[in-house]
C-alpha cells in the first residue's frame, strides 16, 4: 500500500518525493507567504489583488510532473457570483487574548474559541487545519486527522474571526496532496481526487515531519470521498470572498486543481441524467445507509461547486472550455433537481395517483415509480404547506427521506428557487419535533429499522435506529441551518435552534452527535470535544451577529451564461417546456 505523503526535513534543501525536484528551504517554506492578503485601494471599497510572489509558492511549483507553470496572459475577469460584496477584514492580531474572545461576552463562545484554537494542527510551524476531535478518553482511530469536510466550519469560523492564514495553508496543502499518486490495491484513482483527510507524522530521529493523506484506502468500508473536492472549491471561493484577495485562486496550480476536480464530474459517459452517480458512504453519510445512486447531498454540493468554479476560473483557453461545460451542466442539473427531486403536498398526491409502465417522452411517471412503494410515514409527515428535496431519485426508485445538509446547501447555492427555499423553511417549522427535537439537527429523517435496516445498512451496529447517521442529531448542522435561515429571512428559526444548542452542548462536552428520536441522549459512540460541533456553533453565532458573513457561503440568484449554446430540436422543445413551467429562471 503506497503512502501519500510529503516529507519535509529542516535541512538546506528538500526533495519532493512525487517530483524529485530540489527546492531551497527558504523558497519551500510556506511561512514566507505574506501573512495577510494583499489589498489594493481604488475608488471601490475592495479590489482583489491579482498576484503573489512566485517564490512564495515555490513549494507548489513541483506539485506534479504534469503541473503547468504558465500563468497565462489573460487577466482575471470580474465574474459576478450574485453574492454580497467581500467581507471587510480586520487585520488585528489573531493571537492576542482579546482577539481570541473578540467582543463576545458569552462564556460558551469564549470556551468554543479556545477549544477551536487548541484543535489546530501544525506542519513545520504553520497551522494547516484542525483535528477532528480532541477527546483523549477514547481511542483516536482517525479522529487525530484533518478531514476536508470537517474543516469547512472551522475554516469559516477562522475567516469570520479574521484569521485567514490557516485556511490558505489548508487549501495549499490539500492541493499539494491532490497531485500525489493515489492507489488502492492495484487501482489508481483519478488525478483530480482530493483526500478525505490527512495527518502529520513526526519522526524525532530524522527530525522531520511528513504530511500523509487518506484517499479512502484506510477508511472504514473503503468509502470514496466524493464530496472533498466540492468542499475544497467551495472553501476556496469562501476564502476569496472573505478576504477580497483573488491571488490564491488565480494561481495556475489552483486553477488546474479546480479543473481536475471538475473533469471527474463533467466527463462524458453513459449517464442519462445530469446528476452524479455515487456509491454508498460518499459524503457526510460515510457508512452504508442506502444513499447509493444520486444522493441529494452530493447533487447539491456538486451544483454549488460548479457555481463557485464558474466565478473562480480564469477565462483563458483551458478555463473557457471548462466554463462552457459548467454552464451547460448547471442548466440541466437545476432543471432535473427542481423537477424530479422536489416533493410537496401536490407532488406527493400526483405520485400517489401515478400510472405505471408508461412509454415514450410523454410519460408522466418518467422513472416508473410504483405508487405502492411509497412509505406509510410520508403521508403523515408531509404538511399541506412546505416541501423539500428528497434523498434520491433513480429508475423505479424514490428515497423520500429528509437529508438536512443537502437541503440547506440547495438553499445556499440557489439550487432551490425562492419559493422552494421558503417551503423548506416551512417544513422545518411544521415538523420541528421530528427534524430538530431537543438537539438540532437530524442528519436524516426518519430512521430506518427492522428488515429495511438489515438490508440497507448490512446490520450496521453503529447506525441503529435514531443513532449516528440513521436519525441521529448532529450539532454541526446548525451552521448550515442558520445560513439557510438568514438567506430566506427566517432568523427566528435559527435563533430558536441555537437556543436549544446552548442549553446542553457545552455542558455535555461538545459531543459529535446525539441519539434518540428527539436527540435527547449523547450518542453511544460519540466523541467529546468534537471540533466541527464547536466550529458549527461558532459559525452560526457569527452569522447571526453579522449577516454580511453570509456572502462567503451563499450564492444569490442565477449566473449569467457567457457561452452560446447550440440546441438540438429535441433539446429546444425540452427547454420550451421548462420555460413554460418557469423552473429555470435564466
Coordinates of C-alpha atoms in Angstrom, one line a residue:
X1 CA 0.0 0.0 0.0
X2 CA 1.6 3.3 -1.0
X3 CA 1.8 6.2 1.4
X4 CA 0.5 9.5 0.1
X5 CA 2.9 11.9 1.9
X6 CA 5.0 14.9 1.7
X7 CA 8.2 14.5 3.7
X8 CA 9.8 17.7 5.0
X9 CA 13.1 17.9 6.9
X10 CA 14.6 21.1 8.3
X11 CA 17.7 20.9 6.1
X12 CA 19.0 23.3 3.5
X13 CA 17.0 21.8 0.7
X14 CA 14.0 19.5 0.3
X15 CA 13.4 16.7 -2.2
X16 CA 9.8 16.3 -3.3
X17 CA 9.0 12.6 -3.3
X18 CA 6.5 13.0 -6.1
X19 CA 8.6 15.0 -8.5
X20 CA 12.2 14.5 -7.2
X21 CA 12.8 18.2 -7.6
X22 CA 15.1 20.1 -5.2
X23 CA 13.8 23.3 -3.7
X24 CA 15.7 25.6 -1.4
X25 CA 14.3 25.6 2.0
X26 CA 13.7 29.3 2.0
X27 CA 11.6 29.0 -1.1
X28 CA 9.8 25.9 0.1
X29 CA 8.8 27.4 3.4
X30 CA 5.1 28.3 3.4
X31 CA 5.9 30.7 6.2
X32 CA 7.4 33.0 3.6
X33 CA 4.0 33.7 2.3
X34 CA 2.5 37.1 3.1
X35 CA 0.9 37.0 6.5
X36 CA -2.1 38.9 5.3
X37 CA -3.9 39.1 1.9
X38 CA -2.8 41.8 -0.5
X39 CA -5.3 44.7 -0.8
X40 CA -5.4 47.4 -3.4
X41 CA -7.1 50.7 -2.8
X42 CA -9.2 52.1 -5.6
X43 CA -12.5 54.0 -5.9
X44 CA -14.3 50.9 -5.0
X45 CA -14.4 49.6 -1.4
X46 CA -12.4 46.5 -2.2
X47 CA -10.4 45.4 -5.3
X48 CA -9.0 41.9 -5.5
X49 CA -5.2 41.6 -5.7
X50 CA -4.0 39.7 -8.8
X51 CA -0.6 38.4 -7.9
X52 CA 1.5 36.8 -5.3
X53 CA 5.2 36.4 -5.3
X54 CA 6.2 33.3 -7.3
X55 CA 8.9 32.5 -4.8
X56 CA 6.4 32.4 -2.0
X57 CA 4.7 29.5 -3.7
X58 CA 7.8 27.6 -4.9
X59 CA 6.8 24.5 -3.0
X60 CA 3.7 24.3 -5.2
X61 CA 5.8 24.7 -8.4
X62 CA 6.6 20.9 -8.3
X63 CA 3.2 19.6 -7.4
X64 CA 3.3 17.1 -10.2
X65 CA 5.2 16.4 -13.4
X66 CA 2.1 17.5 -15.3
X67 CA 1.5 20.7 -13.4
X68 CA 1.8 23.7 -15.7
X69 CA 3.8 26.7 -14.6
X70 CA 2.4 29.0 -17.2
X71 CA 0.4 31.8 -15.7
X72 CA -1.3 32.8 -18.9
X73 CA -1.6 36.3 -20.4
X74 CA -5.3 36.6 -19.9
X75 CA -6.1 38.6 -16.7
X76 CA -8.9 37.6 -14.3
X77 CA -12.3 38.9 -15.2
X78 CA -14.7 40.3 -12.6
X79 CA -17.1 37.4 -12.7
X80 CA -20.1 38.3 -10.6
X81 CA -21.5 35.4 -8.5
X82 CA -24.5 37.3 -7.4
X83 CA -23.4 37.4 -3.8
X84 CA -22.7 40.3 -1.5
X85 CA -19.5 42.4 -1.5
X86 CA -16.4 40.9 0.2
X87 CA -16.5 40.9 3.9
X88 CA -14.1 43.6 5.2
X89 CA -11.1 42.1 7.0
X90 CA -9.9 43.5 10.3
X91 CA -6.1 43.0 10.5
X92 CA -5.9 42.8 14.2
X93 CA -3.5 40.3 15.7
X94 CA -5.5 37.0 16.0
X95 CA -3.2 35.6 18.6
X96 CA -3.9 38.2 21.3
X97 CA -6.2 37.3 24.1
X98 CA -8.7 39.9 23.2
X99 CA -8.9 38.6 19.7
X100 CA -9.4 35.1 20.9
X101 CA -12.5 36.1 22.7
X102 CA -13.4 39.1 20.5
X103 CA -16.3 41.2 21.5
X104 CA -18.3 38.2 22.7
X105 CA -19.2 38.1 26.4
X106 CA -20.8 34.7 26.4
X107 CA -18.7 32.1 28.4
X108 CA -19.8 29.5 25.9
X109 CA -18.4 31.5 23.0
X110 CA -15.1 32.1 24.7
X111 CA -14.9 28.4 25.6
X112 CA -15.6 27.5 22.0
X113 CA -13.0 29.8 20.5
X114 CA -10.3 28.5 22.9
X115 CA -11.3 24.9 22.1
X116 CA -11.0 25.6 18.4
X117 CA -7.6 27.1 18.8
X118 CA -6.4 24.1 20.7
X119 CA -7.6 21.8 17.9
X120 CA -5.2 23.4 15.4
X121 CA -2.8 21.0 13.7
X122 CA 0.7 22.5 12.8
X123 CA 3.0 21.4 10.0
X124 CA 6.5 23.0 10.0
X125 CA 5.3 25.7 12.4
X126 CA 2.3 26.6 10.3
X127 CA -1.4 25.8 11.2
X128 CA -2.8 23.7 8.4
X129 CA -6.1 22.6 9.8
X130 CA -8.0 21.4 12.8
X131 CA -8.1 17.9 14.3
X132 CA -11.5 16.1 14.0
X133 CA -11.7 15.7 17.8
X134 CA -9.7 16.3 21.0
X135 CA -11.3 13.6 23.1
X136 CA -8.4 11.9 25.0
X137 CA -10.7 9.4 26.7
X138 CA -11.4 7.5 23.5
X139 CA -9.3 5.6 21.1
X140 CA -8.1 8.0 18.4
X141 CA -8.8 5.9 15.3
X142 CA -8.8 8.5 12.6
X143 CA -10.0 11.4 14.8
X144 CA -6.5 12.7 15.0
X145 CA -6.6 13.7 11.4
X146 CA -7.8 16.8 9.5
X147 CA -10.9 15.9 7.4
X148 CA -11.7 18.1 4.5
X149 CA -15.4 18.2 5.1
X150 CA -14.9 18.6 8.9
X151 CA -12.6 21.5 8.5
X152 CA -15.1 23.6 6.5
X153 CA -16.9 25.0 9.5
X154 CA -13.6 25.6 11.3
X155 CA -12.3 27.4 8.2
X156 CA -15.4 29.6 8.1
X157 CA -15.1 30.4 11.8
X158 CA -11.5 31.5 11.3
X159 CA -12.4 33.6 8.3
X160 CA -15.2 35.3 10.2
X161 CA -12.7 35.8 13.0
X162 CA -10.2 37.5 10.7
X163 CA -7.7 34.6 10.7
X164 CA -7.4 33.6 7.0
X165 CA -3.8 32.2 7.1
X166 CA -4.8 28.7 8.4
X167 CA -7.4 28.5 5.6
X168 CA -4.9 29.4 3.0
X169 CA -2.4 26.9 4.3
X170 CA -5.1 24.2 4.3
X171 CA -6.1 24.9 0.7
X172 CA -2.4 24.8 -0.4
X173 CA -1.5 21.6 1.4
X174 CA -4.6 19.7 0.2
X175 CA -3.9 20.9 -3.3
X176 CA -0.4 19.5 -3.0
X177 CA -1.7 16.2 -1.8
X178 CA -4.1 16.1 -4.7
X179 CA -1.1 15.8 -7.0
X180 CA 0.4 12.8 -5.2
X181 CA 0.0 9.2 -6.5
X182 CA -3.3 7.7 -5.4
X183 CA -3.5 4.0 -5.5
X184 CA -5.8 1.5 -3.7
X185 CA -4.6 -2.1 -4.0
X186 CA -3.7 -2.2 -7.8
X187 CA -6.1 0.5 -8.9
X188 CA -5.0 4.1 -9.5
X189 CA -7.5 6.8 -8.6
X190 CA -8.3 9.8 -10.8
X191 CA -5.8 12.7 -10.9
X192 CA -8.4 15.1 -9.6
X193 CA -9.4 13.2 -6.4
X194 CA -9.0 15.2 -3.2
X195 CA -8.1 13.4 0.0
X196 CA -10.7 12.6 2.6
X197 CA -8.2 13.5 5.3
X198 CA -4.6 14.0 6.2
X199 CA -2.3 13.9 9.3
X200 CA 1.2 14.9 10.3
X201 CA 3.7 12.2 11.1
X202 CA 6.5 13.3 13.4
X203 CA 9.9 11.5 13.1
X204 CA 12.1 12.7 16.0
X205 CA 15.0 10.6 14.8
X206 CA 15.1 12.2 11.4
X207 CA 13.9 15.5 12.8
X208 CA 11.2 15.6 10.1
X209 CA 7.5 15.9 9.5
X210 CA 5.5 14.0 6.9
X211 CA 2.1 15.0 5.6
X212 CA 0.2 11.8 4.9
X213 CA -3.2 11.7 3.1
X214 CA -6.0 9.1 3.1
X215 CA -7.9 8.9 -0.2
X216 CA -10.3 6.2 1.1
X217 CA -7.8 3.3 1.3
X218 CA -7.7 3.4 5.1
X219 CA -11.3 4.5 5.7
X220 CA -13.8 2.1 7.3
X221 CA -15.6 0.4 4.4
X222 CA -13.1 2.0 1.9
X223 CA -15.6 4.7 1.1
X224 CA -14.8 7.2 -1.6
X225 CA -14.5 10.9 -0.6
X226 CA -16.6 12.3 -3.4
X227 CA -17.5 15.5 -1.5
X228 CA -14.0 16.5 -0.6
X229 CA -13.3 18.1 -4.0
X230 CA -16.5 20.0 -3.9
X231 CA -15.9 21.3 -0.4
X232 CA -12.4 22.4 -1.5
X233 CA -13.8 24.6 -4.3
X234 CA -16.5 26.0 -2.1
X235 CA -13.9 26.9 0.6
X236 CA -11.6 28.5 -2.0
X237 CA -14.4 30.7 -3.0
X238 CA -15.3 31.5 0.6
X239 CA -11.6 32.5 1.3
X240 CA -11.6 34.7 -1.8
X241 CA -14.9 36.3 -0.9
X242 CA -14.0 36.9 2.7
X243 CA -10.5 38.4 2.2
X244 CA -11.1 40.1 -1.2
X245 CA -7.8 38.5 -2.2
X246 CA -8.1 36.7 -5.6
X247 CA -4.4 35.9 -5.9
X248 CA -4.6 32.5 -4.4
X249 CA -7.4 31.3 -6.7
X250 CA -5.6 32.8 -9.6
X251 CA -2.5 30.6 -9.1
X252 CA -2.0 28.2 -12.0
X253 CA -1.9 25.4 -9.5
X254 CA -5.3 26.3 -8.0
X255 CA -6.8 26.8 -11.5
X256 CA -5.6 23.3 -12.5
X257 CA -6.7 21.8 -9.3
X258 CA -10.3 23.0 -9.9
X259 CA -10.3 21.8 -13.5
X260 CA -9.0 18.4 -12.4
X261 CA -11.8 18.0 -9.8
X262 CA -14.5 19.1 -12.3
X263 CA -13.0 16.8 -15.0
X264 CA -14.0 13.8 -12.9
X265 CA -17.6 15.1 -12.9
X266 CA -18.1 16.6 -16.3
X267 CA -16.6 13.9 -18.4
X268 CA -18.9 12.2 -20.9
X269 CA -20.1 8.7 -20.2
X270 CA -23.2 6.5 -20.2
X271 CA -25.2 8.9 -18.0
X272 CA -28.7 9.8 -19.0
X273 CA -29.1 12.3 -16.1
X274 CA -27.1 15.4 -15.2
X275 CA -26.8 14.2 -11.6
X276 CA -23.8 12.3 -10.3
X277 CA -24.0 8.5 -9.8
X278 CA -22.4 7.7 -6.4
X279 CA -21.6 4.7 -4.2
X280 CA -22.7 4.5 -0.6
X281 CA -20.7 6.4 2.0
X282 CA -19.5 9.0 -0.4
X283 CA -20.3 12.1 1.8
X284 CA -21.2 13.0 5.4
X285 CA -23.3 9.8 5.4
X286 CA -20.0 7.9 5.3
X287 CA -21.3 4.4 6.1
X288 CA -23.7 2.1 4.2
X289 CA -27.1 3.8 4.5
X290 CA -28.8 3.2 1.2
X291 CA -27.7 6.5 -0.4
X292 CA -26.1 4.9 -3.4
X293 CA -27.4 6.3 -6.7
X294 CA -28.0 10.0 -6.8
X295 CA -27.9 11.3 -3.2
X296 CA -29.2 14.8 -2.6
X297 CA -26.1 15.9 -0.6
X298 CA -23.7 15.2 -3.5
X299 CA -26.0 16.8 -6.1
X300 CA -26.4 20.0 -4.0
X301 CA -22.6 20.2 -3.3
X302 CA -21.9 19.5 -7.0
X303 CA -24.2 22.3 -8.0
X304 CA -22.6 24.7 -5.5
X305 CA -19.1 23.8 -6.5
X306 CA -19.9 24.3 -10.2
X307 CA -21.2 27.8 -9.4
X308 CA -18.1 28.6 -7.3
X309 CA -15.8 27.4 -10.0
X310 CA -17.7 29.4 -12.6
X311 CA -16.7 32.5 -10.6
X312 CA -13.1 31.5 -9.9
X313 CA -11.9 30.0 -13.2
X314 CA -9.9 32.3 -15.5
X315 CA -11.2 32.8 -19.0
X316 CA -8.1 31.6 -20.7
X317 CA -8.0 28.8 -23.3
X318 CA -8.4 26.0 -20.8
X319 CA -10.7 27.9 -18.5
X320 CA -13.1 28.9 -21.2
X321 CA -13.7 25.3 -22.2
X322 CA -14.4 24.3 -18.6
X323 CA -16.7 27.3 -18.1
X324 CA -18.7 26.3 -21.2
X325 CA -19.2 22.8 -19.8
X326 CA -20.1 24.1 -16.4
X327 CA -22.8 26.3 -17.8
X328 CA -24.4 23.5 -19.8
X329 CA -24.4 21.3 -16.7
X330 CA -25.8 23.9 -14.4
X331 CA -28.8 24.4 -16.7
X332 CA -29.6 20.7 -16.9
X333 CA -28.9 20.0 -13.3
X334 CA -31.1 22.8 -12.0
X335 CA -34.0 21.7 -14.1
X336 CA -33.6 18.0 -13.2
X337 CA -33.4 18.7 -9.4
X338 CA -36.3 21.1 -9.3
X339 CA -38.4 18.9 -11.5
X340 CA -37.7 15.4 -10.2
X341 CA -36.3 15.7 -6.7
X342 CA -38.8 18.3 -5.3
X343 CA -41.6 17.0 -3.2
X344 CA -44.5 18.9 -1.7
X345 CA -48.1 18.1 -0.9
X346 CA -49.3 18.4 -4.5
X347 CA -46.4 16.4 -6.0
X348 CA -46.9 13.6 -3.4
X349 CA -50.6 13.4 -4.3
X350 CA -49.6 13.2 -8.0
X351 CA -47.1 10.4 -7.3
X352 CA -49.8 8.6 -5.3
X353 CA -52.0 8.6 -8.4
X354 CA -49.2 7.7 -10.9
X355 CA -49.9 5.1 -13.6
X356 CA -47.0 2.7 -14.4
X357 CA -45.4 1.2 -17.4
X358 CA -45.7 4.4 -19.5
X359 CA -43.6 4.5 -22.6
X360 CA -42.3 7.5 -24.8
X361 CA -41.3 11.0 -23.9
X362 CA -44.8 11.9 -23.0
X363 CA -44.8 9.7 -19.9
X364 CA -45.8 11.4 -16.7
X365 CA -44.3 8.8 -14.4
X366 CA -40.9 9.1 -16.1
X367 CA -39.0 7.0 -13.6
X368 CA -41.7 4.3 -13.4
X369 CA -42.1 4.7 -9.7
X370 CA -44.6 2.2 -8.3
X371 CA -47.2 4.1 -6.0
X372 CA -47.4 1.1 -3.7
X373 CA -43.8 1.6 -2.9
X374 CA -44.5 4.9 -1.1
X375 CA -43.7 4.6 2.6
X376 CA -46.6 5.0 5.0
X377 CA -44.8 7.6 7.1
X378 CA -44.6 10.1 4.2
X379 CA -48.3 10.8 4.1
X380 CA -48.4 12.0 7.7
X381 CA -45.1 13.7 7.5
X382 CA -45.9 16.0 4.5
X383 CA -47.7 19.2 5.6
X384 CA -50.0 20.9 3.3
X385 CA -47.6 23.9 3.3
X386 CA -44.0 23.1 2.8
X387 CA -41.7 20.8 0.8
X388 CA -38.1 19.5 0.3
X389 CA -35.7 17.8 -2.0
X390 CA -36.0 14.1 -1.4
X391 CA -33.0 11.9 -0.8
X392 CA -32.6 10.1 -4.1
X393 CA -34.2 9.6 -7.4
X394 CA -33.5 6.9 -10.0
X395 CA -35.2 4.3 -12.1
X396 CA -38.2 3.0 -10.1
X397 CA -36.6 4.5 -7.0
X398 CA -37.5 7.4 -4.9
X399 CA -35.9 7.8 -1.4
X400 CA -38.3 10.1 0.5
X401 CA -36.0 10.6 3.5
X402 CA -35.2 14.1 4.5
X403 CA -31.4 14.9 4.5
X404 CA -30.6 18.2 6.2
X405 CA -27.3 19.0 4.7
X406 CA -28.4 18.6 1.1
X407 CA -31.5 20.8 1.5
X408 CA -29.6 23.5 3.3
X409 CA -26.9 23.6 0.6
X410 CA -29.6 23.7 -2.0
X411 CA -30.9 26.9 -0.5
X412 CA -27.4 28.4 -0.1
X413 CA -26.4 27.6 -3.7
X414 CA -29.8 28.8 -5.1
X415 CA -30.4 25.3 -6.5
X416 CA -33.8 25.7 -4.7
X417 CA -35.9 28.5 -6.1
X418 CA -37.0 31.3 -3.7
X419 CA -40.4 29.6 -3.4
X420 CA -38.8 26.2 -2.7
X421 CA -36.4 27.7 -0.2
X422 CA -39.2 29.1 1.8
X423 CA -41.1 25.9 1.5
X424 CA -38.1 24.0 3.1
X425 CA -38.2 26.5 6.0
X426 CA -42.0 26.0 6.3
X427 CA -41.4 22.2 6.5
X428 CA -38.8 22.7 9.3
X429 CA -41.2 24.8 11.3
X430 CA -44.1 22.5 10.7
X431 CA -42.1 19.4 11.6
X432 CA -39.9 20.9 14.3
X433 CA -40.2 18.0 16.8
X434 CA -39.2 15.5 14.1
X435 CA -36.4 17.4 12.4
X436 CA -35.0 19.5 15.3
X437 CA -36.3 18.0 18.5
X438 CA -34.3 18.6 21.7
X439 CA -31.0 18.9 20.0
X440 CA -30.5 20.2 16.4
X441 CA -30.4 18.7 13.9
X442 CA -31.5 15.4 12.3
X443 CA -29.0 14.5 9.6
X444 CA -31.6 12.1 8.2
X445 CA -35.3 11.5 8.9
X446 CA -36.9 9.1 9.6
X447 CA -34.7 6.3 10.9
X448 CA -34.8 3.0 9.1
X449 CA -35.4 -0.1 11.2
X450 CA -36.3 -3.8 11.2
X451 CA -35.8 -5.7 7.9
X452 CA -35.2 -2.4 6.0
X453 CA -32.3 -1.6 8.4
X454 CA -30.8 -5.0 7.9
X455 CA -30.9 -4.7 4.1
X456 CA -29.8 -1.1 3.7
X457 CA -27.1 -0.9 6.4
X458 CA -25.9 -4.5 6.4
X459 CA -26.9 -4.7 10.1
X460 CA -24.6 -1.9 11.0
X461 CA -24.4 -1.7 14.8
X462 CA -23.4 2.0 14.7
X463 CA -26.4 3.0 12.5
X464 CA -29.1 1.5 14.6
X465 CA -32.4 3.5 14.6
X466 CA -32.2 7.0 15.8
X467 CA -28.4 6.8 16.2
X468 CA -25.4 8.2 14.3
X469 CA -26.5 8.9 10.6
X470 CA -29.6 6.8 10.9
X471 CA -31.8 9.5 12.5
X472 CA -29.1 10.8 14.9
X473 CA -28.9 14.6 15.7
X474 CA -25.7 16.5 14.6
X475 CA -25.0 19.9 16.2
X476 CA -22.6 20.8 13.4
X477 CA -25.5 21.2 11.1
X478 CA -26.6 24.3 13.0
X479 CA -24.3 26.5 10.8
X480 CA -26.0 25.3 7.6
X481 CA -29.4 25.8 9.0
X482 CA -28.5 29.3 10.3
X483 CA -27.1 30.3 6.9
X484 CA -30.2 29.0 5.2
X485 CA -32.4 30.9 7.6
X486 CA -30.6 34.1 7.0
X487 CA -30.8 33.7 3.3
X488 CA -34.6 33.2 3.5
X489 CA -35.1 35.9 6.1
X490 CA -36.2 33.4 8.7
X491 CA -33.8 34.4 11.5
X492 CA -36.2 33.3 14.2
X493 CA -35.8 29.7 13.2
X494 CA -32.1 29.8 13.7
X495 CA -32.4 31.7 17.0
X496 CA -34.7 29.1 18.3
X497 CA -32.4 26.2 17.3
X498 CA -29.3 27.9 18.7
X499 CA -31.0 28.4 22.0
X500 CA -31.6 24.6 22.2
X501 CA -27.9 24.0 21.5
X502 CA -26.8 26.5 24.1
X503 CA -28.8 24.7 26.8
X504 CA -26.7 21.5 26.5
X505 CA -23.8 21.3 24.0
X506 CA -21.1 22.9 26.1
X507 CA -22.3 21.2 29.3
X508 CA -22.2 17.8 27.5
X509 CA -18.6 18.4 26.4
X510 CA -19.3 19.2 22.7
X511 CA -20.3 15.7 21.5
X512 CA -20.1 14.6 17.9
X513 CA -23.8 13.6 17.7
X514 CA -26.9 12.7 19.8
X515 CA -29.1 9.7 19.8
X516 CA -32.9 9.2 20.3
X517 CA -36.0 10.2 18.4
X518 CA -35.7 13.7 19.7
X519 CA -31.9 13.8 20.1
X520 CA -32.1 13.7 23.9
X521 CA -29.1 11.4 24.6
X522 CA -25.4 11.8 23.9
X523 CA -24.5 9.4 21.1
X524 CA -23.4 5.9 22.2
X525 CA -20.1 6.2 20.3
X526 CA -20.0 10.0 20.1
X527 CA -16.6 11.6 20.6
X528 CA -16.5 14.5 23.0
X529 CA -14.7 17.8 22.1
X530 CA -15.7 17.3 18.5
X531 CA -14.2 20.1 16.6
X532 CA -16.9 20.6 14.0
X533 CA -19.6 20.7 16.7
X534 CA -17.6 23.5 18.2
X535 CA -17.0 25.3 14.9
X536 CA -20.6 24.8 13.7
X537 CA -21.8 26.7 16.8
X538 CA -19.3 29.5 16.3
X539 CA -20.2 30.0 12.7
X540 CA -23.9 30.0 13.5
X541 CA -23.4 32.7 16.1
X542 CA -21.1 34.8 13.9
X543 CA -23.7 34.6 11.1
X544 CA -26.4 35.9 13.4
X545 CA -24.2 38.7 14.7
X546 CA -23.3 39.9 11.2
X547 CA -25.5 39.0 8.2
X548 CA -22.7 40.1 5.8
X549 CA -20.8 37.0 6.7
X550 CA -23.3 35.1 4.7
X551 CA -21.8 36.4 1.5
X552 CA -18.8 33.9 1.7
X553 CA -21.1 30.8 1.7
X554 CA -24.2 31.8 -0.2
X555 CA -24.8 32.4 -3.9
X556 CA -27.7 34.6 -5.0
X557 CA -29.9 34.2 -8.0
X558 CA -28.7 32.8 -11.3
X559 CA -25.4 33.2 -13.0
X560 CA -25.1 35.0 -16.4
X561 CA -24.4 32.5 -19.2
X562 CA -21.4 33.6 -21.2
X563 CA -21.3 30.9 -23.9
X564 CA -23.7 30.5 -26.8
X565 CA -25.2 27.0 -26.6
X566 CA -26.4 25.1 -29.7
X567 CA -29.5 23.1 -29.1
X568 CA -30.9 20.2 -31.0
X569 CA -34.5 20.0 -32.0
X570 CA -35.4 17.8 -29.0
X571 CA -33.4 20.0 -26.7
X572 CA -35.2 23.1 -27.9
X573 CA -38.6 21.5 -27.2
X574 CA -37.2 20.4 -23.8
X575 CA -36.4 24.0 -22.8
X576 CA -39.6 25.4 -24.2
X577 CA -41.5 23.0 -21.8
X578 CA -39.3 24.0 -18.9
X579 CA -39.8 27.7 -19.6
X580 CA -43.5 27.2 -19.5
X581 CA -43.1 25.8 -16.0
X582 CA -40.8 28.7 -15.1
X583 CA -38.4 26.4 -13.4
X584 CA -35.0 27.5 -14.8
X585 CA -35.1 31.2 -14.0
X586 CA -32.5 32.1 -16.7

